[in-house]
CSV table of C-alpha atoms and ligand atoms in Angstrom, one decimal:
chain,number,residue,atom,x,y,z
A,19,MET,CA,-148.8,53.6,20.2
A,20,LYS,CA,-152.4,53.7,19.0
A,21,LYS,CA,-154.3,50.7,20.3
A,22,ILE,CA,-156.8,48.7,18.2
A,23,ASN,CA,-160.0,49.4,20.0
A,24,PHE,CA,-162.9,46.9,19.8
A,25,SER,CA,-165.0,48.7,22.4
A,26,ALA,CA,-168.8,48.6,22.0
A,27,GLY,CA,-169.3,52.3,22.6
A,28,PRO,CA,-168.1,54.9,22.9
A,29,SER,CA,-165.9,53.4,20.3
A,30,ILE,CA,-163.4,54.3,17.6
A,31,LEU,CA,-164.0,56.9,15.0
A,32,PRO,CA,-162.0,57.4,11.9
A,33,GLN,CA,-158.5,58.7,12.7
A,34,GLU,CA,-158.9,61.7,10.4
A,35,VAL,CA,-162.1,62.7,12.3
A,36,PHE,CA,-160.1,62.6,15.6
A,37,GLU,CA,-157.6,64.9,14.0
A,38,GLN,CA,-160.0,67.3,12.4
A,39,ALA,CA,-162.0,67.5,15.6
A,40,SER,CA,-158.9,68.2,17.7
A,41,GLN,CA,-158.0,71.0,15.3
A,42,ALA,CA,-161.5,72.5,15.5
A,43,VAL,CA,-161.2,72.7,19.3
A,44,LEU,CA,-158.0,74.8,18.9
A,45,ASP,CA,-159.0,76.9,15.9
A,46,PHE,CA,-162.3,76.3,14.2
A,47,ASN,CA,-161.9,76.8,10.4
A,48,GLY,CA,-159.4,79.6,10.8
A,49,THR,CA,-161.8,81.8,12.8
A,50,GLY,CA,-159.3,82.2,15.6
A,51,LEU,CA,-161.9,80.7,18.0
A,52,SER,CA,-162.4,77.3,19.3
A,53,LEU,CA,-165.5,75.4,18.2
A,54,LEU,CA,-166.3,75.2,21.9
A,55,GLU,CA,-166.5,78.9,22.4
A,56,ILE,CA,-168.6,80.0,19.4
A,57,SER,CA,-172.3,80.7,19.6
A,58,HIS,CA,-174.6,77.9,18.6
A,59,ARG,CA,-176.5,80.7,16.7
A,60,SER,CA,-173.4,81.8,14.8
A,61,LYS,CA,-173.2,81.5,11.0
A,62,GLU,CA,-170.3,79.1,11.4
A,63,PHE,CA,-172.2,76.7,13.6
A,64,GLY,CA,-175.3,77.1,11.6
A,65,GLU,CA,-173.5,75.7,8.6
A,66,VAL,CA,-172.3,72.7,10.6
A,67,LEU,CA,-175.9,72.0,11.7
A,68,ASP,CA,-177.2,72.4,8.2
A,69,GLU,CA,-174.6,70.1,6.8
A,70,ALA,CA,-175.2,67.5,9.5
A,71,HIS,CA,-178.9,67.4,8.7
A,72,GLU,CA,-178.2,67.3,5.0
A,73,LEU,CA,-175.7,64.4,5.3
A,74,VAL,CA,-178.3,62.3,7.2
A,75,ARG,CA,-180.8,62.9,4.4
A,76,GLU,CA,-178.2,62.1,1.8
A,77,LEU,CA,-176.7,59.0,3.3
A,78,LEU,CA,-180.0,57.4,4.1
A,79,HIS,CA,-181.8,58.7,1.0
A,80,LEU,CA,-184.6,60.1,3.1
A,81,PRO,CA,-187.7,60.9,1.1
A,82,GLU,CA,-189.8,64.0,1.7
A,83,GLY,CA,-191.6,64.1,5.0
A,84,TYR,CA,-188.7,62.6,7.1
A,85,HIS,CA,-187.1,65.0,9.6
A,86,PRO,CA,-183.7,64.3,11.1
A,87,ILE,CA,-183.2,66.0,14.5
A,88,PHE,CA,-180.3,66.0,16.9
A,89,LEU,CA,-181.3,65.6,20.5
A,90,THR,CA,-179.6,65.0,23.9
A,91,GLY,CA,-180.5,62.4,26.6
A,92,GLY,CA,-179.1,59.3,24.8
A,93,ALA,CA,-181.0,56.6,23.0
A,94,SER,CA,-182.4,55.8,26.4
A,95,SER,CA,-184.5,59.0,26.5
A,96,GLN,CA,-186.0,58.0,23.2
A,97,PHE,CA,-187.5,54.9,24.9
A,98,PHE,CA,-190.0,57.2,26.6
A,99,MET,CA,-190.0,60.2,24.3
A,100,LEU,CA,-191.0,58.3,21.2
A,101,ALA,CA,-193.9,56.7,23.1
A,102,MET,CA,-195.0,60.1,24.4
A,103,ASN,CA,-195.0,61.5,20.9
A,104,LEU,CA,-196.4,58.6,19.0
A,105,LEU,CA,-199.1,57.1,21.3
A,106,ALA,CA,-202.3,58.8,22.2
A,107,ARG,CA,-203.7,57.8,25.5
A,108,GLY,CA,-205.0,54.2,25.4
A,109,SER,CA,-203.4,53.4,22.1
A,110,SER,CA,-201.2,50.4,21.6
A,111,ALA,CA,-197.9,49.4,20.0
A,112,ALA,CA,-196.1,46.1,19.2
A,113,TYR,CA,-192.6,45.6,20.6
A,114,VAL,CA,-190.1,42.8,19.8
A,115,ASP,CA,-188.0,41.9,22.7
A,116,THR,CA,-184.4,41.1,21.5
A,117,GLY,CA,-182.5,42.0,24.6
A,118,THR,CA,-181.5,44.5,27.3
A,119,TRP,CA,-182.2,47.6,25.1
A,120,SER,CA,-185.5,46.5,23.8
A,121,SER,CA,-186.6,45.4,27.3
A,122,LYS,CA,-185.8,48.9,28.5
A,123,SER,CA,-187.7,50.5,25.7
A,124,ILE,CA,-190.7,48.3,26.6
A,125,LYS,CA,-190.6,49.2,30.2
A,126,GLU,CA,-190.5,53.0,29.4
A,127,ALA,CA,-193.2,52.9,26.7
A,128,ARG,CA,-195.6,51.1,29.0
A,129,ARG,CA,-196.0,54.4,30.9
A,130,PHE,CA,-197.7,55.8,27.8
A,131,GLY,CA,-199.8,53.1,26.1
A,132,ILE,CA,-200.6,49.5,25.8
A,133,ILE,CA,-197.4,47.8,24.9
A,134,ASP,CA,-197.8,44.3,23.5
A,135,VAL,CA,-194.6,42.2,23.2
A,136,VAL,CA,-195.4,40.3,20.0
A,137,ALA,CA,-192.2,38.2,19.9
A,138,SER,CA,-189.2,37.6,22.2
A,139,SER,CA,-186.0,35.6,22.2
A,140,ALA,CA,-185.6,35.9,26.0
A,141,SER,CA,-186.1,32.2,26.7
A,142,GLU,CA,-183.0,31.4,24.6
A,143,GLY,CA,-180.7,34.1,25.9
A,144,TYR,CA,-181.5,36.5,23.1
A,145,THR,CA,-179.3,34.6,20.7
A,146,PHE,CA,-181.6,35.1,17.7
A,147,ILE,CA,-184.1,37.5,16.1
A,148,PRO,CA,-187.6,36.2,16.7
A,149,THR,CA,-190.0,36.4,13.7
A,150,ASP,CA,-193.0,34.5,14.9
A,151,TYR,CA,-195.3,37.2,16.0
A,152,THR,CA,-198.4,36.7,18.2
A,153,TRP,CA,-200.9,39.5,17.6
A,154,ARG,CA,-203.8,40.5,19.8
A,155,GLY,CA,-206.8,40.9,17.6
A,156,GLU,CA,-208.5,43.5,19.8
A,157,LEU,CA,-205.5,45.9,19.5
A,158,SER,CA,-204.9,48.4,16.8
A,159,TYR,CA,-201.1,48.8,16.8
A,160,ARG,CA,-199.7,52.3,16.0
A,161,TYR,CA,-196.2,50.9,15.2
A,162,MET,CA,-193.9,48.0,15.8
A,163,HIS,CA,-190.7,48.7,17.7
A,164,ILE,CA,-187.5,46.7,17.0
A,165,THR,CA,-183.8,47.0,17.9
A,166,SER,CA,-182.1,46.5,14.6
A,167,ASN,CA,-178.7,45.5,16.1
A,168,ASN,CA,-178.4,44.1,19.5
A,169,THR,CA,-175.1,45.4,20.7
A,170,ILE,CA,-174.8,43.1,23.7
A,171,TYR,CA,-175.8,39.7,22.2
A,172,GLY,CA,-174.4,40.3,18.7
A,173,THR,CA,-177.7,39.7,16.7
A,174,GLN,CA,-179.0,41.9,13.9
A,175,TYR,CA,-182.0,42.0,11.6
A,176,HIS,CA,-180.9,41.1,8.1
A,177,LYS,CA,-184.5,41.3,6.8
A,178,TRP,CA,-186.9,43.9,8.0
A,179,PRO,CA,-190.2,42.6,9.4
A,180,GLU,CA,-193.1,42.4,6.9
A,181,VAL,CA,-195.8,44.0,8.9
A,182,ASP,CA,-198.7,46.3,8.1
A,183,MET,CA,-197.6,49.1,10.4
A,184,PRO,CA,-194.7,51.5,10.5
A,185,LEU,CA,-191.5,50.4,12.1
A,186,VAL,CA,-189.9,52.3,14.9
A,187,VAL,CA,-186.3,51.3,15.0
A,188,ASP,CA,-183.5,51.6,17.5
A,189,MET,CA,-180.4,51.7,15.2
A,190,SER,CA,-178.0,52.9,17.9
A,191,SER,CA,-175.4,50.3,17.0
A,192,ASP,CA,-175.8,50.0,13.2
A,193,ILE,CA,-176.9,53.4,11.9
A,194,PHE,CA,-175.0,54.2,8.7
A,195,SER,CA,-173.5,50.7,8.5
A,196,ARG,CA,-175.7,49.6,5.6
A,197,PRO,CA,-178.1,51.2,3.1
A,198,LEU,CA,-181.8,51.1,3.9
A,199,ASP,CA,-182.8,51.2,0.3
A,200,ASP,CA,-186.6,50.9,-0.2
A,201,ALA,CA,-187.0,49.8,3.4
A,202,ILE,CA,-187.0,53.5,4.4
A,203,ASP,CA,-190.7,53.5,3.5
A,204,LYS,CA,-191.4,51.1,6.2
A,205,MET,CA,-189.7,53.3,8.8
A,206,GLY,CA,-191.9,55.6,10.9
A,207,LEU,CA,-189.1,56.6,13.2
A,208,ILE,CA,-185.4,55.8,13.5
A,209,TYR,CA,-183.2,56.7,16.5
A,210,ALA,CA,-179.6,56.2,17.4
A,211,GLY,CA,-177.3,57.3,20.1
A,212,ALA,CA,-174.2,58.6,18.3
A,213,GLN,CA,-171.4,56.9,20.2
A,214,LYS,CA,-171.0,53.8,18.1
A,215,ASN,CA,-171.1,54.5,14.4
A,216,MET,CA,-171.7,58.2,14.2
A,217,GLY,CA,-169.8,60.3,16.7
A,218,PRO,CA,-169.0,60.9,20.3
A,219,ALA,CA,-171.5,60.4,23.2
A,220,GLY,CA,-173.8,63.3,23.8
A,221,VAL,CA,-176.0,63.5,20.8
A,222,THR,CA,-178.8,61.2,19.6
A,223,LEU,CA,-180.1,61.2,16.0
A,224,VAL,CA,-183.9,60.9,15.6
A,225,ILE,CA,-185.6,60.7,12.3
A,226,VAL,CA,-189.3,61.3,12.4
A,227,ARG,CA,-191.8,60.7,9.6
A,228,GLU,CA,-194.3,63.5,9.7
A,229,ASP,CA,-197.4,61.4,9.7
A,230,MET,CA,-196.3,59.5,12.8
A,231,LEU,CA,-197.1,62.6,14.9
A,232,ARG,CA,-200.7,63.0,13.9
A,233,HIS,CA,-202.2,60.8,16.7
A,234,ARG,CA,-200.8,62.9,19.4
A,235,GLU,CA,-203.3,64.5,21.7
A,236,GLY,CA,-202.7,67.2,24.3
A,237,GLU,CA,-199.5,69.1,25.2
A,238,LEU,CA,-196.1,67.7,25.9
A,239,PRO,CA,-193.4,69.6,27.7
A,240,THR,CA,-191.7,71.7,25.0
A,241,MET,CA,-188.4,69.9,25.1
A,242,LEU,CA,-190.0,66.5,24.9
A,243,ASP,CA,-192.1,67.3,21.8
A,244,TYR,CA,-190.5,66.3,18.5
A,245,ARG,CA,-192.4,69.1,16.8
A,246,THR,CA,-190.3,71.7,18.7
A,247,HIS,CA,-187.1,70.3,17.5
A,248,ILE,CA,-188.3,69.7,13.9
A,249,ALA,CA,-189.6,73.3,13.7
A,250,LYS,CA,-186.3,74.7,15.1
A,251,LYS,CA,-184.0,72.4,13.2
A,252,SER,CA,-182.4,71.0,16.3
A,253,ALA,CA,-181.6,74.4,17.7
A,254,TYR,CA,-184.6,75.2,20.0
A,255,ASN,CA,-182.1,75.3,22.9
A,256,THR,CA,-178.3,75.0,22.9
A,257,PRO,CA,-177.6,71.8,21.0
A,258,PRO,CA,-174.6,69.6,21.8
A,259,VAL,CA,-172.3,71.5,19.5
A,260,PHE,CA,-169.2,69.3,19.7
A,261,PRO,CA,-170.9,65.9,19.3
A,262,ILE,CA,-172.9,67.3,16.4
A,263,TYR,CA,-169.8,68.6,14.8
A,264,VAL,CA,-167.9,65.4,15.2
A,265,SER,CA,-170.9,63.4,13.9
A,266,MET,CA,-171.0,65.7,10.9
A,267,LEU,CA,-167.3,64.9,10.2
A,268,THR,CA,-167.9,61.2,10.5
A,269,MET,CA,-170.8,61.4,8.1
A,270,ARG,CA,-168.6,63.3,5.7
A,271,TRP,CA,-166.1,60.5,6.0
A,272,VAL,CA,-168.7,57.8,5.4
A,273,LYS,CA,-169.8,59.7,2.2
A,274,ALA,CA,-166.2,60.0,1.0
A,275,GLN,CA,-165.7,56.3,1.5
A,276,GLY,CA,-168.6,55.6,-1.0
A,277,GLY,CA,-171.6,55.9,1.3
A,278,LEU,CA,-173.6,53.2,2.9
A,279,GLU,CA,-173.2,50.7,0.1
A,280,ALA,CA,-169.4,50.8,0.5
A,281,MET,CA,-169.8,50.6,4.3
A,282,GLU,CA,-171.9,47.5,4.1
A,283,LYS,CA,-169.4,45.8,1.8
A,284,ARG,CA,-166.6,46.7,4.1
A,285,ASN,CA,-168.5,45.6,7.2
A,286,SER,CA,-169.5,42.3,5.7
A,287,ALA,CA,-165.9,41.5,4.7
A,288,LYS,CA,-164.7,42.4,8.2
A,289,ALA,CA,-167.3,40.3,10.0
A,290,LYS,CA,-166.6,37.4,7.7
A,291,VAL,CA,-163.0,37.3,8.8
A,292,LEU,CA,-163.9,36.9,12.5
A,293,TYR,CA,-166.9,34.5,11.9
A,294,ASP,CA,-164.6,32.3,9.8
A,295,VAL,CA,-162.2,32.0,12.6
A,296,ILE,CA,-165.0,31.1,15.0
A,297,ASP,CA,-166.5,28.6,12.7
A,298,ASN,CA,-163.2,26.8,12.1
A,299,SER,CA,-162.2,26.7,15.7
A,300,ASN,CA,-162.3,24.1,18.4
A,301,LEU,CA,-161.8,26.7,21.0
A,302,PHE,CA,-164.0,29.7,20.1
A,303,LYS,CA,-167.7,29.4,19.9
A,304,GLY,CA,-170.1,32.0,18.5
A,305,VAL,CA,-173.0,33.3,20.7
A,306,ALA,CA,-175.6,34.3,18.1
A,307,ARG,CA,-177.4,32.0,15.7
A,308,LYS,CA,-175.6,32.1,12.4
A,309,LYS,CA,-178.4,33.6,10.3
A,310,ASP,CA,-178.9,36.5,12.8
A,311,ARG,CA,-175.2,37.3,13.4
A,312,SER,CA,-174.4,40.9,13.7
A,313,LEU,CA,-171.9,42.6,11.3
A,314,MET,CA,-171.2,45.1,14.1
A,315,ASN,CA,-170.7,43.2,17.3
A,316,VAL,CA,-169.1,39.7,17.0
A,317,THR,CA,-169.9,37.8,20.2
A,318,PHE,CA,-168.1,34.6,21.2
A,319,THR,CA,-167.0,32.5,24.2
A,320,LEU,CA,-164.3,30.1,24.8
A,321,LYS,CA,-165.2,26.4,25.2
A,322,ASP,CA,-162.8,26.2,28.1
A,323,LYS,CA,-163.7,29.1,30.4
A,324,GLU,CA,-160.4,28.8,32.2
A,325,LEU,CA,-158.8,30.2,29.1
A,326,GLU,CA,-160.8,33.4,29.0
A,327,LYS,CA,-158.5,35.4,31.1
A,328,PRO,CA,-155.3,34.2,29.4
A,329,PHE,CA,-156.9,35.1,26.0
A,330,LEU,CA,-157.9,38.5,27.2
A,331,ASP,CA,-154.3,39.1,28.5
A,332,PHE,CA,-152.9,37.8,25.2
A,333,CYS,CA,-155.0,40.3,23.2
A,334,THR,CA,-154.1,43.2,25.5
A,335,GLU,CA,-150.3,42.4,25.3
A,336,ASN,CA,-150.8,42.5,21.5
A,337,ASN,CA,-152.4,45.9,21.5
A,338,CYS,CA,-156.0,44.8,21.0
A,339,VAL,CA,-158.4,46.2,23.7
A,340,GLY,CA,-162.1,46.5,24.4
A,341,ILE,CA,-163.1,42.9,23.6
A,342,LYS,CA,-164.5,41.8,26.9
A,343,GLY,CA,-168.1,40.8,26.6
A,344,HIS,CA,-170.9,42.8,28.2
A,345,ARG,CA,-171.2,41.9,31.9
A,346,SER,CA,-174.7,40.3,31.3
A,347,VAL,CA,-173.4,37.8,28.7
A,348,GLY,CA,-169.7,37.3,29.5
A,349,GLY,CA,-167.3,36.0,27.0
A,350,PHE,CA,-166.0,38.3,24.3
A,351,ARG,CA,-167.4,40.9,21.9
A,352,ALA,CA,-165.4,42.5,19.1
A,353,SER,CA,-167.2,45.6,18.0
A,354,ILE,CA,-166.2,46.4,14.4
A,355,TYR,CA,-168.1,49.5,13.5
A,356,ASN,CA,-167.6,51.5,10.3
A,357,ALA,CA,-164.3,53.0,11.5
A,358,MET,CA,-162.7,49.7,12.3
A,359,SER,CA,-160.2,48.8,9.5
A,360,LEU,CA,-160.0,45.4,7.9
A,361,GLU,CA,-156.4,45.3,9.1
A,362,GLY,CA,-157.5,45.7,12.7
A,363,VAL,CA,-160.0,42.8,12.3
A,364,GLN,CA,-157.3,40.7,10.6
A,365,LEU,CA,-155.0,41.3,13.5
A,366,LEU,CA,-157.6,40.1,16.0
A,367,ALA,CA,-158.3,37.1,13.8
A,368,GLU,CA,-154.6,36.2,13.8
A,369,LEU,CA,-154.4,36.5,17.5
A,370,MET,CA,-157.3,34.2,17.9
A,371,ARG,CA,-155.7,31.6,15.6
A,372,ASP,CA,-152.4,32.0,17.3
A,373,PHE,CA,-153.8,31.6,20.8
A,374,GLU,CA,-155.6,28.4,19.7
A,375,ARG,CA,-152.4,27.0,18.3
A,376,ARG,CA,-150.6,27.7,21.6
A,377,VAL,CA,-153.1,26.2,24.0
B,416,PLP,C1,-179.0,49.2,20.8
B,416,PLP,C2,-178.9,50.2,21.9
B,416,PLP,N1,-179.9,51.0,22.2
B,416,PLP,C3,-179.8,51.9,23.2
B,416,PLP,C4,-178.7,52.1,23.9
B,416,PLP,C5,-178.6,53.1,25.0
B,416,PLP,O1,-178.0,54.2,24.5
B,416,PLP,P1,-177.6,55.5,25.4
B,416,PLP,O2,-176.5,55.1,26.3
B,416,PLP,O3,-177.2,56.5,24.4
B,416,PLP,O4,-178.8,55.9,26.2
B,416,PLP,C6,-177.5,51.3,23.5
B,416,PLP,C7,-176.3,51.5,24.2
B,416,PLP,O5,-175.3,50.8,24.1
B,416,PLP,C8,-177.7,50.4,22.5
B,416,PLP,O6,-176.6,49.6,22.1
């Protein structure tokens, strides 16, 4: 029996994507070959790659000058790669510290420039999105880096910062979950590991705005230079063919569902179901401040810690898995990315209410 999986990532993908991907491993589009054995330079894979780039453009309404590329090394490699590509020696960037992933991006970027943490919610356990920025007048910031959705704490930006510099955004856990609308013009670079809302682990989407690269001085190793991958349309070397293919299928699915507007509607409705249970409960307590709550990762604890294990067991017995909170925060986290159905969320909500009635 298929379980309802609330795992934070790798996480569920649409069932039809699992089925199409399985078929492609056996016989890719009637070629008599597995997708896994065809050349990445073949016409067949070339079409996949083209469609994947095109779908990113379409779904996010990317204007001219924005280049989607598919890379390897996870979002974690972007922590240093973006700084290498965007910062000239001695230049500076503003970073907002909203948790583990932004802290890691700060640590890595510091190897390549002056990194100023202009706001942080560390002192309050990363339970909110800080918006009071402290600027250092002597610095001329190239960009501001934010993590749009904080997978571990369950916080999310619902309003993009109003600052006079390009935003560099880690969207690993909320890419394609909502439209960017005009906000795209604020974005100098977007990156996202695939394994939450986009596809399987193994590929990272990076979207680079051309002008962001103009400050670069000197040579970078070929593979670490965004220009290499932009020029070769993500096929300078052998790209991760299977993760790109599955990501392409997932993007097709998103498009068929009505695109990012439809995703946002669906995601808001799903999140509301769980937050309503939390807000009306004497047992469950939300982790994140209400105004910054994530539509992707719903984090909560139990007021009585002793009941945590029984609750987890109760969920497992009822087919719901993957809700244990991140080891650094504890409690619970229900990840309800695009592919999670409203019915799946309603089942978890019912289990929460049922558990509370029983104890
Ligand atoms: C917001 C965010 N950024 C970065 C990462 C790191 O991604 P990767 O494991 O692809 O390096 C994660 C992983 O969960 C994440 O949630």
